[in-house]
CSV table of C-alpha atoms in Angstrom, one decimal:
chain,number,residue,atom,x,y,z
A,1,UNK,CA,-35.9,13.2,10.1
A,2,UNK,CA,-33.7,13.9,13.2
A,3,UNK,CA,-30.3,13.2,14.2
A,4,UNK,CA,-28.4,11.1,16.8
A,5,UNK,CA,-28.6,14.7,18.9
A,6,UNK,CA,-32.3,15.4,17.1
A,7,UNK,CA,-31.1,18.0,14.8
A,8,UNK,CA,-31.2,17.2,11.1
A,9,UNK,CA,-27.6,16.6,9.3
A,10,UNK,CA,-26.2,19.2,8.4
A,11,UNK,CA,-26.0,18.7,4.8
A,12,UNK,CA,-29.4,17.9,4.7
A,13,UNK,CA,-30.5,21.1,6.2
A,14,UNK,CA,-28.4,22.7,3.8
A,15,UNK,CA,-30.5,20.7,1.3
A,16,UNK,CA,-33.4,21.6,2.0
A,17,UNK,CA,-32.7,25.1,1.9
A,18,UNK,CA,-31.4,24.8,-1.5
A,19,UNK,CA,-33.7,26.9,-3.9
A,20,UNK,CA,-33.8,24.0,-6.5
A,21,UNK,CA,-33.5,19.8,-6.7
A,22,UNK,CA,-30.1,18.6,-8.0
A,23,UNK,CA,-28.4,15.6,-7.3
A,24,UNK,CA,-27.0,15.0,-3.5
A,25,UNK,CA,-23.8,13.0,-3.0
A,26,UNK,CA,-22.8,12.3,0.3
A,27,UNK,CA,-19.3,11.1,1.1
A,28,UNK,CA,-18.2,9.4,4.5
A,29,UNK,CA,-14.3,10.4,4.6
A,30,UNK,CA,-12.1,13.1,3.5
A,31,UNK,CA,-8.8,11.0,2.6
A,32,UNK,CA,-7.8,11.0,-0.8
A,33,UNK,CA,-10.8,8.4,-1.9
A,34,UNK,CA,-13.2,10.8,-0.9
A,35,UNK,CA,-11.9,14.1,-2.3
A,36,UNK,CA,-10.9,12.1,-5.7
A,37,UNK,CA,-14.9,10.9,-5.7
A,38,UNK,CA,-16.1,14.6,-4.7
A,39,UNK,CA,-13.5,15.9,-7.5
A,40,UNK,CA,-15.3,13.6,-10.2
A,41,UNK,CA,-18.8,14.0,-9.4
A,42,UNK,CA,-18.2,17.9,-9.7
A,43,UNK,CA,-16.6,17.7,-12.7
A,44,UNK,CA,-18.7,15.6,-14.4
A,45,UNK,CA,-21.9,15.9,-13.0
A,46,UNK,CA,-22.7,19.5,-13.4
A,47,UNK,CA,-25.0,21.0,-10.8
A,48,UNK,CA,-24.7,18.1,-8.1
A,49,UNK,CA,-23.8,19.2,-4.6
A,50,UNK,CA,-21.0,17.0,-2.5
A,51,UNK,CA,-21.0,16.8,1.0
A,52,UNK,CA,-18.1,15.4,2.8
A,53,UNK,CA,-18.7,14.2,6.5
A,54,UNK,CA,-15.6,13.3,8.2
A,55,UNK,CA,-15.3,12.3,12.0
A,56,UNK,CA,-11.7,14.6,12.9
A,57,UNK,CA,-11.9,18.1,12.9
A,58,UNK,CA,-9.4,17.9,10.3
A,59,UNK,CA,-9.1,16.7,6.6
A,60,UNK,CA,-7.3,14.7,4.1
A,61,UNK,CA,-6.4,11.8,5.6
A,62,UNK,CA,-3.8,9.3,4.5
A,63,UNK,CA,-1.9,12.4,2.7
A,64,UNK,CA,-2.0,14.0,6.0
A,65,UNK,CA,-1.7,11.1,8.3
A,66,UNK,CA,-0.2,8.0,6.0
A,67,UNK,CA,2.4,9.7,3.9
A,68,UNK,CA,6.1,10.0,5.3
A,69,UNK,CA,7.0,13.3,6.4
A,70,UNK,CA,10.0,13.5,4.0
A,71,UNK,CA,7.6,12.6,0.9
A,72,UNK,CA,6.5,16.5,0.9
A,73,UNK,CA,5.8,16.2,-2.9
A,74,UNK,CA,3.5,13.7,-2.1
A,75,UNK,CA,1.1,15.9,-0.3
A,76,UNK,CA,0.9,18.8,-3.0
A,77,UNK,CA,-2.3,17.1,-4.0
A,78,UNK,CA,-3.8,18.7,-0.9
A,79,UNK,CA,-3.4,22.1,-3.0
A,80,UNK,CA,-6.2,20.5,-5.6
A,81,UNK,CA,-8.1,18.7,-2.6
A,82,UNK,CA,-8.4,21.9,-1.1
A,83,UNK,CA,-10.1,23.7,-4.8
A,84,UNK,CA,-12.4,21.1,-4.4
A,85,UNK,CA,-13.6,22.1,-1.0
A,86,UNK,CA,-13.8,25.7,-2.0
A,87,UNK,CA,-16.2,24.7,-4.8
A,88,UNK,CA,-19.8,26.5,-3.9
A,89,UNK,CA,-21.1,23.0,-5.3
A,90,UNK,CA,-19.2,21.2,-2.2
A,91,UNK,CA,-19.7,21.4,1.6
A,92,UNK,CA,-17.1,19.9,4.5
A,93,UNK,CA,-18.2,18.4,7.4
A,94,UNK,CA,-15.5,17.8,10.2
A,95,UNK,CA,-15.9,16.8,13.6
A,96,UNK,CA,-18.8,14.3,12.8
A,97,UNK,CA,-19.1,10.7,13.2
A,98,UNK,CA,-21.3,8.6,10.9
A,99,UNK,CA,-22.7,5.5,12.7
A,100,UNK,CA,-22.9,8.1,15.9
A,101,UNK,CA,-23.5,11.4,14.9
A,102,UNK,CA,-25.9,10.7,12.1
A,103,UNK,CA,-26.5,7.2,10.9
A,104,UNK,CA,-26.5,5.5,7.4
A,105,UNK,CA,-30.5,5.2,7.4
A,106,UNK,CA,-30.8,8.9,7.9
A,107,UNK,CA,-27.7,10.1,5.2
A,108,UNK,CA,-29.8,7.6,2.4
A,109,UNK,CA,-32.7,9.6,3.0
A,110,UNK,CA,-31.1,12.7,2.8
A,111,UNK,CA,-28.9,11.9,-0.3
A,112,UNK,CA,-29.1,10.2,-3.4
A,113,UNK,CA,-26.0,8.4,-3.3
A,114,UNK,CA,-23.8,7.6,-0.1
A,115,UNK,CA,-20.3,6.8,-0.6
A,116,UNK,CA,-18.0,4.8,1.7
A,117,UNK,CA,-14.7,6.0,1.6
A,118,UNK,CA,-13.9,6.3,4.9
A,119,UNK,CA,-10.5,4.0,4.6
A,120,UNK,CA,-9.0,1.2,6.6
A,121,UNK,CA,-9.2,1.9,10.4
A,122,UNK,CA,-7.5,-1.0,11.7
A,123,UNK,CA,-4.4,-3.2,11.2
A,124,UNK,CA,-4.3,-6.7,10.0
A,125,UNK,CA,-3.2,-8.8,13.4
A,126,UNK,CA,-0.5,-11.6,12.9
A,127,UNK,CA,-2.0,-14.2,15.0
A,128,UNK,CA,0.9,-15.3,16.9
A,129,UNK,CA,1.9,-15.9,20.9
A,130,UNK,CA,3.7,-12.6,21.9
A,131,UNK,CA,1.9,-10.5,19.7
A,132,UNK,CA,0.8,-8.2,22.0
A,133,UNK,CA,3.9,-7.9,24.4
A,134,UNK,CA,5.1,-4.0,25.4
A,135,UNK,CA,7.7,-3.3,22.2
A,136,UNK,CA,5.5,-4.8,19.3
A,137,UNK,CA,3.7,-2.2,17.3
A,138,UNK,CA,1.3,-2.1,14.2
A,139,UNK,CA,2.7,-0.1,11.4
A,140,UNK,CA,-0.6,1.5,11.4
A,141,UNK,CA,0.2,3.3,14.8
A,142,UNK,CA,3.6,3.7,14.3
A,143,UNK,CA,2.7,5.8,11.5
A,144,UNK,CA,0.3,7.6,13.3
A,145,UNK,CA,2.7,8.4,15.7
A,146,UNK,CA,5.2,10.3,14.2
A,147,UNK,CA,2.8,11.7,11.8
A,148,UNK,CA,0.4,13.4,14.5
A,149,UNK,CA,-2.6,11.1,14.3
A,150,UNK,CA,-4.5,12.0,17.5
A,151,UNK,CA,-5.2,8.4,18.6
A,152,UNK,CA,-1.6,7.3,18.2
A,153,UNK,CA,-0.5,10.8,19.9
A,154,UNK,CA,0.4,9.0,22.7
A,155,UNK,CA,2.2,5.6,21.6
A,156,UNK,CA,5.3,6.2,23.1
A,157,UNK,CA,7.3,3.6,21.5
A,158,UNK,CA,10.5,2.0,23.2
A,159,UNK,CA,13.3,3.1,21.1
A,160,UNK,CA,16.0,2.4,23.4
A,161,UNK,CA,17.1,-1.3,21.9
A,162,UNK,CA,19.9,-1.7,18.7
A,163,UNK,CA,18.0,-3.8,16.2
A,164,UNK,CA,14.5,-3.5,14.9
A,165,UNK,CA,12.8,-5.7,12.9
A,166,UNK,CA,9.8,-4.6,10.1
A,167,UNK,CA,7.6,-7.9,9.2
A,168,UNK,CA,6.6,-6.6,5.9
A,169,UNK,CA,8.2,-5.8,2.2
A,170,UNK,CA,6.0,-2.8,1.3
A,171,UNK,CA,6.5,0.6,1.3
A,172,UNK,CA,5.2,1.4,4.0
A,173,UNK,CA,7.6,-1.2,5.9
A,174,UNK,CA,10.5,0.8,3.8
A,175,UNK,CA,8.8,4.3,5.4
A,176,UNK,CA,9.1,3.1,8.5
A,177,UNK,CA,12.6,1.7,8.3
A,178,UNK,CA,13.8,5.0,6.6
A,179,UNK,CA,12.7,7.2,9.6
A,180,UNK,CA,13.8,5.0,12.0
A,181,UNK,CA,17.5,5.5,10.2
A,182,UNK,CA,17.4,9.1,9.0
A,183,UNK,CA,19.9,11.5,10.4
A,184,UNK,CA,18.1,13.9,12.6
A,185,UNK,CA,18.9,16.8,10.0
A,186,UNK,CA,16.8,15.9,7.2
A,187,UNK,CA,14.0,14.8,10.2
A,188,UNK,CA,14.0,18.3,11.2
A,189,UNK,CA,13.2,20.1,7.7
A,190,UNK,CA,10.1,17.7,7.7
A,191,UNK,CA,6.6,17.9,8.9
A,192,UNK,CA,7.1,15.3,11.7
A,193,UNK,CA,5.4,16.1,14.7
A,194,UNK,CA,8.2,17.4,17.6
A,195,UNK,CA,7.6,15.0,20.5
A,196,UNK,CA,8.3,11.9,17.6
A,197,UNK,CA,11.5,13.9,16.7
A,198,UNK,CA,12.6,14.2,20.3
A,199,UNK,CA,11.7,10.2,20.6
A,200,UNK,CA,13.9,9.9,17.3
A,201,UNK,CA,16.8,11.6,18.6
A,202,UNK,CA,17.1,9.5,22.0
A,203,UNK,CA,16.7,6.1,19.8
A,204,UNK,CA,19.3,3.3,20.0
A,205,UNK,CA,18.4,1.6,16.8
A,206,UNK,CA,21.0,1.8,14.4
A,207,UNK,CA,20.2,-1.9,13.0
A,208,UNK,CA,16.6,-1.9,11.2
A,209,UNK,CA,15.8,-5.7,9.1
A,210,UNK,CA,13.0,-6.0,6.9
A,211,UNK,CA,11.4,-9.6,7.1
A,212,UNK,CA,9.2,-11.1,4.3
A,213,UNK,CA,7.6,-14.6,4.0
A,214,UNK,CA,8.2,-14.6,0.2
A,215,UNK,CA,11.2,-14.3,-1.8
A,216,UNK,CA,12.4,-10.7,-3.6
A,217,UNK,CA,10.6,-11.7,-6.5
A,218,UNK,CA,7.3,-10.8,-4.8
A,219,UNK,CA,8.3,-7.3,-3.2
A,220,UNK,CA,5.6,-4.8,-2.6
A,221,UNK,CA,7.8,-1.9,-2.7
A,222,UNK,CA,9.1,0.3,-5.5
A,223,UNK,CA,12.0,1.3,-6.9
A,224,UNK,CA,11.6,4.9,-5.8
A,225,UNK,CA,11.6,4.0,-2.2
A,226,UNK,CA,14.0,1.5,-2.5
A,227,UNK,CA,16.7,3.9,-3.8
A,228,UNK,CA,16.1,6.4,-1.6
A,229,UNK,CA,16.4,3.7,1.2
A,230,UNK,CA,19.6,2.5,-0.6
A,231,UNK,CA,21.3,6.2,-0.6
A,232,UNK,CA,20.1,6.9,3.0
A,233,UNK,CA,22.9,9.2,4.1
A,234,UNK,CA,25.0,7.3,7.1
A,235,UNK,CA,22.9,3.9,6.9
A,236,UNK,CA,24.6,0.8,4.6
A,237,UNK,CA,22.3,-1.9,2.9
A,238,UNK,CA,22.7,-5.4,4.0
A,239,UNK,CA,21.4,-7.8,1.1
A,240,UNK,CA,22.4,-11.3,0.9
A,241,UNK,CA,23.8,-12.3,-2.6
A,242,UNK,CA,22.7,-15.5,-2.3
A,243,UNK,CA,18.8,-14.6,-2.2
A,244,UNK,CA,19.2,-12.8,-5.6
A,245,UNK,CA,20.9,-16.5,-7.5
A,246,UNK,CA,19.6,-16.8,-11.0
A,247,UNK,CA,17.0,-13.7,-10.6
A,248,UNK,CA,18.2,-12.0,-13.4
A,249,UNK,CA,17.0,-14.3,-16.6
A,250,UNK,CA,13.7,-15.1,-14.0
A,251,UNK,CA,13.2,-11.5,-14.5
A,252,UNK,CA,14.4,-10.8,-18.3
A,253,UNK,CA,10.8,-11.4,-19.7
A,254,UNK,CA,8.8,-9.7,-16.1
A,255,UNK,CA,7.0,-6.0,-16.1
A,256,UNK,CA,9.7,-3.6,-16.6
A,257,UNK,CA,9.0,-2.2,-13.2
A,258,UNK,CA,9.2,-5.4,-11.8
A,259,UNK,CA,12.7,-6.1,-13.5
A,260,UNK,CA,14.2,-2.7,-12.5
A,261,UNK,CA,13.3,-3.3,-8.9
A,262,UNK,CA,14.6,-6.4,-8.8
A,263,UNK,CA,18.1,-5.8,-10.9
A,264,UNK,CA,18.4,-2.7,-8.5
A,265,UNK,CA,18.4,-5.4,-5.3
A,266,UNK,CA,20.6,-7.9,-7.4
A,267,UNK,CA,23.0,-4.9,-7.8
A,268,UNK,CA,22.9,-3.8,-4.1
A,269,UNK,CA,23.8,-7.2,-2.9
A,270,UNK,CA,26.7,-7.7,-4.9
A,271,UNK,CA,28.4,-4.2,-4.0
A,272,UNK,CA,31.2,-4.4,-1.7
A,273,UNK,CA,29.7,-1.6,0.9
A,274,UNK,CA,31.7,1.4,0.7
A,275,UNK,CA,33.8,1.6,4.4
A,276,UNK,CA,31.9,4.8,5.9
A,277,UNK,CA,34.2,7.8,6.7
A,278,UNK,CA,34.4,8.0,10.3
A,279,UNK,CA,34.1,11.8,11.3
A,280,UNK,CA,36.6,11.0,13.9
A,281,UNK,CA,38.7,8.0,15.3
A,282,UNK,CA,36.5,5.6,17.4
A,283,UNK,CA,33.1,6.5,15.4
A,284,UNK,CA,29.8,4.5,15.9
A,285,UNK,CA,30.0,2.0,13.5
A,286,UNK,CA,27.1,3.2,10.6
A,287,UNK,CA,23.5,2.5,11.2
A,288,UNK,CA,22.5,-0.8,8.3
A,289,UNK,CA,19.2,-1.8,7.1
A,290,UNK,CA,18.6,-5.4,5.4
A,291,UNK,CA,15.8,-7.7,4.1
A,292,UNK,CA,15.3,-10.8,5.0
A,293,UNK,CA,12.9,-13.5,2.6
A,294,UNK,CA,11.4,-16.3,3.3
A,295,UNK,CA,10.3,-16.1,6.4
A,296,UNK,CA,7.5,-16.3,8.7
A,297,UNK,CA,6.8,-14.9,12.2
A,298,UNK,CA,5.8,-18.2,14.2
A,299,UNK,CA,5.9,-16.1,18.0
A,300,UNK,CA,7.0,-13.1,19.4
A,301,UNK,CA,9.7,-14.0,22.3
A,302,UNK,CA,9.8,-12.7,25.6
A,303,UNK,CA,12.1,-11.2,27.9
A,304,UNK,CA,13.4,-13.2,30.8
A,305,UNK,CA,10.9,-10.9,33.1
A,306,UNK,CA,8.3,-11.4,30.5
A,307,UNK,CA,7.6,-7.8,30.3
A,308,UNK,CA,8.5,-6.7,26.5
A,309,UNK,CA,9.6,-8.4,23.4
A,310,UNK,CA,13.1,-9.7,22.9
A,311,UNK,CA,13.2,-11.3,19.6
A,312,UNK,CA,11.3,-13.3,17.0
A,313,UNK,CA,10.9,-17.0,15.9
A,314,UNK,CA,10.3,-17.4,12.1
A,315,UNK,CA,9.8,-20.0,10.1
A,316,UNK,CA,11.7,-20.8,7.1
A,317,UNK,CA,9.6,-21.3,3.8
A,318,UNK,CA,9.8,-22.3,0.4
A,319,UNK,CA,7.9,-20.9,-2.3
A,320,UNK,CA,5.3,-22.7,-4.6
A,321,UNK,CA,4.5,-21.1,-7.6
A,322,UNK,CA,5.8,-18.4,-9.4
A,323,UNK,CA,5.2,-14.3,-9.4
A,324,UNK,CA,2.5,-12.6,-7.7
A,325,UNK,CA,0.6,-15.6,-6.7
A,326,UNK,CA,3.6,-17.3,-5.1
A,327,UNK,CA,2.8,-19.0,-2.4
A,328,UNK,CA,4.9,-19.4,1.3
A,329,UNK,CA,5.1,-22.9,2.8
A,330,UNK,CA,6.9,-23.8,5.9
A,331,UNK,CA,9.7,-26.0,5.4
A,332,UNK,CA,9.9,-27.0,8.9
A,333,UNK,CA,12.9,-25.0,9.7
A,334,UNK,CA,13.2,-22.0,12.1
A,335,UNK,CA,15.4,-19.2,13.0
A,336,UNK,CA,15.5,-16.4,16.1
A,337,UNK,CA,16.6,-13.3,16.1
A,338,UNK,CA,17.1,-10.9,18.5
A,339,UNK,CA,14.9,-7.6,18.2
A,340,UNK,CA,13.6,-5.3,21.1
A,341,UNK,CA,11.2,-3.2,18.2
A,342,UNK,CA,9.2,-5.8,16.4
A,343,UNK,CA,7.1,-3.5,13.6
A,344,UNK,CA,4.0,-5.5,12.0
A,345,UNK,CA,3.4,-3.5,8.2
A,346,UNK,CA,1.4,-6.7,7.1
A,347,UNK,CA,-1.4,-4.4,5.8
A,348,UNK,CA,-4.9,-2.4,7.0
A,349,UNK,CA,-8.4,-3.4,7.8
A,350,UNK,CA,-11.5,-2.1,7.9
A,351,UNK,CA,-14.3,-1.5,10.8
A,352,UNK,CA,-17.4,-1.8,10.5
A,353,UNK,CA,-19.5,1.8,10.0
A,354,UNK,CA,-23.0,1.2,11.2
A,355,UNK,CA,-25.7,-1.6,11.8
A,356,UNK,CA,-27.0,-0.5,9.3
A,357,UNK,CA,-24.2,-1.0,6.5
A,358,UNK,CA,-23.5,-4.9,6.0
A,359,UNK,CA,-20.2,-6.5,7.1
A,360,UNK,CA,-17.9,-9.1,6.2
A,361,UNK,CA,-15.7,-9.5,9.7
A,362,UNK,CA,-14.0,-12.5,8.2
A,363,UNK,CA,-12.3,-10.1,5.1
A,364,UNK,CA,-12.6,-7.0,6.8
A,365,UNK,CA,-14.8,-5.9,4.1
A,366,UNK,CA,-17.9,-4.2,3.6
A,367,UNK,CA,-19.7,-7.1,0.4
A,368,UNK,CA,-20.3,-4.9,-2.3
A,369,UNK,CA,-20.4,-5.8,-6.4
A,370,UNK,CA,-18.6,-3.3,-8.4
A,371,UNK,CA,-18.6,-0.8,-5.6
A,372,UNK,CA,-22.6,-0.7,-4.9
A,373,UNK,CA,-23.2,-1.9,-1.6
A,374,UNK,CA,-24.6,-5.4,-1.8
A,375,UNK,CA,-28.1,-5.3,0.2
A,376,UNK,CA,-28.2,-1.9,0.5
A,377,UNK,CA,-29.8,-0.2,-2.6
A,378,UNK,CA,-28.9,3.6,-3.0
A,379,UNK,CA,-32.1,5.8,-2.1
A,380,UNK,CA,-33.1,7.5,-5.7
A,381,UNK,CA,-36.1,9.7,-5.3
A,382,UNK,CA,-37.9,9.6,-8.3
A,383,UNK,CA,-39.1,13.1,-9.8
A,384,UNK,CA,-42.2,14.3,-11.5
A,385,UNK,CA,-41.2,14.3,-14.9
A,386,UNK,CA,-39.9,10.7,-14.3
A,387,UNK,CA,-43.1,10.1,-13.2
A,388,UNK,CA,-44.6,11.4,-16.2
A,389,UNK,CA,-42.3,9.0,-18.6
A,390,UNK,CA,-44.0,6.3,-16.4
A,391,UNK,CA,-47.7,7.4,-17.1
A,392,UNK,CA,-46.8,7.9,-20.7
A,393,UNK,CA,-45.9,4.5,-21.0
A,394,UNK,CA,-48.9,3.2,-18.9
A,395,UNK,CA,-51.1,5.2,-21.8
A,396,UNK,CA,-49.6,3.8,-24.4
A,397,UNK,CA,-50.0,0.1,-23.3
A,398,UNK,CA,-53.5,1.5,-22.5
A,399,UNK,CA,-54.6,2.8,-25.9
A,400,UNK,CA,-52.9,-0.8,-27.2
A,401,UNK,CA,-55.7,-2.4,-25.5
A,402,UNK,CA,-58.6,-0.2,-25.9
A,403,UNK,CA,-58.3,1.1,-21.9
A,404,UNK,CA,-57.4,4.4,-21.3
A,405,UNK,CA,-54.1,3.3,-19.3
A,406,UNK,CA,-52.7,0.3,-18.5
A,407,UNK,CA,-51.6,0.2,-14.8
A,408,UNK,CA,-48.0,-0.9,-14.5
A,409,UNK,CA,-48.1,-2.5,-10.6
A,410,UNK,CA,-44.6,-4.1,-10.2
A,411,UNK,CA,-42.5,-0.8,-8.8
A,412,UNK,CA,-39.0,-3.0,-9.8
A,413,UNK,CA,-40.5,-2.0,-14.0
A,414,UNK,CA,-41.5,1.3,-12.8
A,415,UNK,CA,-37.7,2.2,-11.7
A,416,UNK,CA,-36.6,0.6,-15.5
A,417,UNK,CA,-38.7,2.7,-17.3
A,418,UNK,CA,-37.5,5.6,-15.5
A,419,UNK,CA,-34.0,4.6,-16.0
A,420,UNK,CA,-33.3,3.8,-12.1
């Protein structure tokens, strides 16, 4: 069996050098899905080799790549991802594409089991007029961009307006928003790549809202990002009172994380902010950040020349429903506001792999049941000795009748005997 460039994969070469049979995992991705699957098989499947293919030279993927640059705690996993690959039981692969490289078909004949973990590699589009106007970004690429993600390397995004606008109440939106606001000191202690710093330090925005279709009750964020967004040195919040009426006994029986988060807004919004101390007379008035509910984006407005975004037209909703499952219906109502930095954090999507691998492009999704691949059985070689349960069992049947075996002929009763 060849490769795209007619050389065997790699970690099937290695296979077949290997001086005895043991169970072969393949795993597309080296983000933390695929080191946390590697991790688990070696721990608990004694003697099965991992390999990990991934397509940049480079590993570890959203904790490299997706986690903010002043979250450096959050990346001390790497330290345990990085055991893993030094395990003589586990082999990394960078610089290869699946799907160009090697294909699916040739990995499940090489391995027993291939695992999909190779994340979500495009962003959730909003479907509106003026989505794709010079100033609007994907959260997904803004990321990337101060984070060093080669495709993204070169976004260049237009800094040079006062207000920004996030659609999106998750953490990631709250990332975002928090780098966009952060005095260049704490910037510079961090991992973020230079050119974004440099960007950072030329910026004009010193306004950043965060815009929502449902109310505060439905927040993706936590409370650990929140407060950190809340005691952003120099920046004030800017929370409306009036969104956070009668929330506290609609909390009093919800998830205590969920009633923290949600007392910790309610607080916010009722502070009178503290005035900022000006360093000198004259001082830029401080940067603020605010959120906005109830609200969805209807169109992306242009600048008189057309050439770049210059606002956003929402429209106003109600909810129906309660919690989680809350739903956002347009009342009818809309509002503009003006915004040369329009930021879409309304989640990822997934791309397809290979022909080969089935694909829902409605959901994004590849159709699986529990995880398995739906249509797509996992190769599992059978071995001698599982061969020799089946022939026992075809004897026994055999002597039951007189015969010296009975032949078992469907192969789906041959796999159930065997355990497969």
């Amino acid at each position: 069996m060849a490769g795209a460039g007619g050389r065997a994969p790699l970690g099937l070469r290695r296979w077949l050098s290997s001086p005895a049979p043991a169970p072969r995992v393949c795993v597309v991705g080296s983000g933390p899905a695929g080191f946390y699957t590697a991790q688990h098989i070696l721990k608990h499947h004694g003697g099965a080799l991992v390999d990990i293919y991934e397509k940049l030279p480079i590993p570890f993927g959203l904790v490299r790549f997706g986690v903010a640059p002043d979250h450096p705690e959050v990346k001390n996993v790497i330290n345990t991802f990085t055991q893993t690959a030094h395990s003589e039981r586990c082999a990394y692969y960078g610089n290869v594409t699946v799907g160009r490289d090697v294909t699916v078909p040739e990995l499940q004949q090489a391995y027993h089991a291939v695992v999909l973990s190779y994340g979500a590699e495009d962003n959730r589009v909003l479907g509106i007029p003026g989505e794709n106007l010079p100033g609007v970004y994907s959260a997904r690429a803004f990321v990337g961009w101060y984070n060093g993600l080669p495709e993204n390397q070169d976004l260049k995004p237009d800094l040079s307006c006062e207000t920004a606008l996030i659609l999106g109440h998750g953490n990631v939106a709250l990332d975002i928003a928090r780098i966009l606001l952060s005095p260049l000191q704490l910037l510079r202690k961090t991992d973020i790549t230079d050119s974004s710093l440099a960007a950072l330090a030329c910026s004009k925005v010193k306004r950043v809202w965060l815009v929502g279709r449902r109310g505060p009750l439905q927040v993706a964020f936590t409370i650990k990002e929140l407060r950190e967004m809340i005691n952003l040195p120099g920046t004030r919040a800017v929370l409306d009172p009036a969104d956070f009426t009668g929330l506290e006994s609609a909390v009093k029986d919800a998830p205590r994380p969920r009633k923290r988060l949600t007392e910790l807004m309610i607080k916010t919004a009722l502070e009178k902010p503290e005035e900022m101390q000006a360093a000198a007379a004259g001082a830029a008035a401080p940067r603020e950040w605010g959120l906005k509910f109830q609200r969805s984006p209807q169109e992306v407005l242009p600048s008189a020349d057309r050439r770049r975004a210059r606002g956003i037209r929402m429209a106003l909703t109600r909810l129906e429903g309660s919690g989680d499952s809350a739903k956002a219906i347009p009342t009818g109502d809309v509002e503009e506001l003006e915004c040369g930095l329009v930021v879409s954090s309304i989640g990822y999507r997934s791309l397809p792999l290979d022909p080969a691998v089935p694909f829902d492009s409605q959901r994004g999704i590849i159709p699986n049941s529990s995880g398995r691949v739906e249509g797509v059985p996992g190769v599992r070689p059978v071995s001698f000795s599982d061969w020799e349960k089946i022939d026992a069992t075809e004897v026994a049947r055999g002597k039951a009748a007189g015969k010296p075996r009975e032949k078992i002929v469907d192969p789906a009763e041959m796999l159930q005997i065997i355990g497969h």
